[in-house]
Amino acid sequence: MKQFHYSLQSVLEYENGVLDKLKGEYAERMKLVNDKKNFIAQLQKKSSDLLNEFDAVKHEGASIERFLLYSSMIGRIEEQIRKEQERLARLEDFAAKKKEEVVAANIDVSKFEKLKEKRREEYHIQVQKDQENFIDEFVSYQSKTRDNAS
């Protein structure tokens, strides 16, 4: 009996390769997003620590220069946080676009896999019909040869 051969197997393999590549690119982009989120969290912690220090200095009393120094440092960190959040938003947009590509590639692969399964089922149905036809022909041939021999 002849083995099932899917004529679009090379296309399916290519699409799977494309999907794997896109998944890798998406993972890289998500790593950048997560790294940026961690960096922003560190900056926010630093800002919070500075605010706590500044509050302590206010209660103790300090020179105006020290107040200005804390105010300046907190302002710079908050500006840096804002810029990093803008960068994060861009990174998330890039990751979302890549995710859309992954979803589209996944749909393509699924279509080819479903088609392969459909063709495999059709192949098995045809093989079964061929076997039934062969048995019918064999039985009819056997009965004809018995009739002719009698």
XYZ file of C-alpha atoms in Angstrom:
150
model
C 0.000 0.000 0.000
C 1.276 3.412 -0.967
C 2.115 5.821 1.870
C 0.239 9.085 2.301
C 2.149 12.025 0.844
C 1.056 15.603 1.498
C 1.913 17.643 -1.584
C 2.137 20.883 0.424
C 4.451 19.457 3.109
C 7.325 21.740 2.085
C 5.021 24.768 2.328
C 3.856 23.629 5.776
C 7.465 23.216 6.910
C 8.328 26.674 5.559
C 5.340 28.235 7.352
C 6.369 26.475 10.578
C 9.867 27.932 10.156
C 8.431 31.407 9.661
C 6.242 30.941 12.737
C 9.204 29.813 14.854
C 11.250 32.804 13.691
C 8.426 35.223 14.497
C 7.940 33.651 17.925
C 11.637 34.170 18.612
C 11.451 37.806 17.525
C 8.362 38.319 19.678
C 10.137 36.782 22.675
C 13.079 39.153 22.134
C 10.753 42.146 22.021
C 8.929 41.019 25.144
C 12.278 40.663 26.915
C 13.050 44.280 26.012
C 9.632 45.319 27.337
C 10.170 43.445 30.604
C 13.695 44.827 30.988
C 12.358 48.355 30.464
C 9.585 47.773 33.028
C 12.169 46.570 35.545
C 14.347 49.610 34.851
C 11.369 51.937 35.354
C 10.519 50.151 38.607
C 14.096 50.719 39.791
C 13.845 54.405 38.893
C 10.524 54.674 40.708
C 12.061 53.045 43.789
C 14.971 55.463 43.606
C 12.504 58.365 43.313
C 10.497 57.068 46.260
C 13.651 56.688 48.353
C 14.708 60.234 47.480
C 11.253 61.558 48.395
C 11.471 59.797 51.764
C 14.946 61.227 52.342
C 13.703 64.661 51.318
C 10.793 64.406 53.774
C 13.228 63.453 56.541
C 15.489 66.389 55.648
C 12.473 68.735 55.693
C 11.565 67.625 59.215
C 15.150 67.966 60.425
C 15.631 71.279 58.727
C 18.379 71.919 56.220
C 19.872 74.615 54.063
C 18.056 75.891 51.007
C 20.824 74.464 48.816
C 20.103 70.989 50.140
C 16.377 71.450 49.491
C 17.159 72.576 45.946
C 19.514 69.615 45.451
C 16.839 67.100 46.470
C 14.225 68.890 44.421
C 16.520 68.867 41.393
C 17.415 65.171 41.786
C 13.767 64.181 42.185
C 12.818 66.281 39.139
C 15.527 64.642 37.011
C 14.486 61.142 38.046
C 10.823 61.913 37.351
C 11.778 63.260 33.914
C 13.840 60.135 33.276
C 10.886 57.969 34.346
C 8.610 59.849 31.937
C 11.064 59.353 29.043
C 11.518 55.678 29.884
C 7.741 55.219 29.987
C 7.527 56.727 26.487
C 10.207 54.290 25.334
C 8.299 51.481 27.029
C 5.130 52.452 25.146
C 7.035 52.277 21.839
C 8.527 48.902 22.779
C 5.070 47.605 23.685
C 3.737 48.809 20.313
C 6.553 46.976 18.507
C 5.848 43.844 20.555
C 2.113 44.085 19.814
C 2.799 44.348 16.074
C 5.069 41.317 16.240
C 2.377 39.446 18.186
C -0.089 40.196 15.379
C 2.411 38.715 12.917
C 2.743 35.622 15.120
C -1.037 35.221 15.252
C -1.312 35.573 11.457
C 1.486 33.039 10.908
C -0.150 30.693 13.391
C -3.406 30.923 11.440
C -1.546 30.114 8.210
C 0.108 27.070 9.777
C -3.235 25.907 11.182
C -4.834 26.165 7.742
C -2.131 23.993 6.191
C -2.304 21.471 9.045
C -6.096 21.220 8.769
C -5.796 20.783 5.019
C -3.200 18.057 5.592
C -5.536 16.224 7.968
C -8.423 16.573 5.514
C -6.287 15.198 2.697
C -5.085 12.358 4.940
C -8.710 11.443 5.729
C -9.595 11.579 2.022
C -6.591 9.374 1.277
C -7.621 6.776 3.874
C -11.207 6.793 2.597
C -9.936 6.238 -0.945
C -7.630 3.426 0.200
C -10.551 1.773 1.965
C -12.723 2.090 -1.167
C -9.923 0.654 -3.298
C -9.580 -2.300 -0.936
C -13.334 -2.892 -0.983
C -13.348 -2.740 -4.797
C -10.439 -5.168 -4.924
C -12.252 -7.584 -2.617
C -15.453 -7.278 -4.686
C -13.529 -7.941 -7.906
C -11.678 -10.843 -6.316
C -14.907 -12.428 -5.057
C -16.629 -11.916 -8.386
C -13.614 -13.387 -10.220
C -13.595 -16.382 -7.874
C -17.299 -16.999 -8.423
C -16.872 -16.741 -12.230
C -13.996 -19.213 -12.245
C -16.064 -21.654 -10.127
C -19.030 -21.261 -12.461
C -16.826 -21.859 -15.510
C -15.152 -24.881 -13.888
C -18.494 -26.555 -13.201
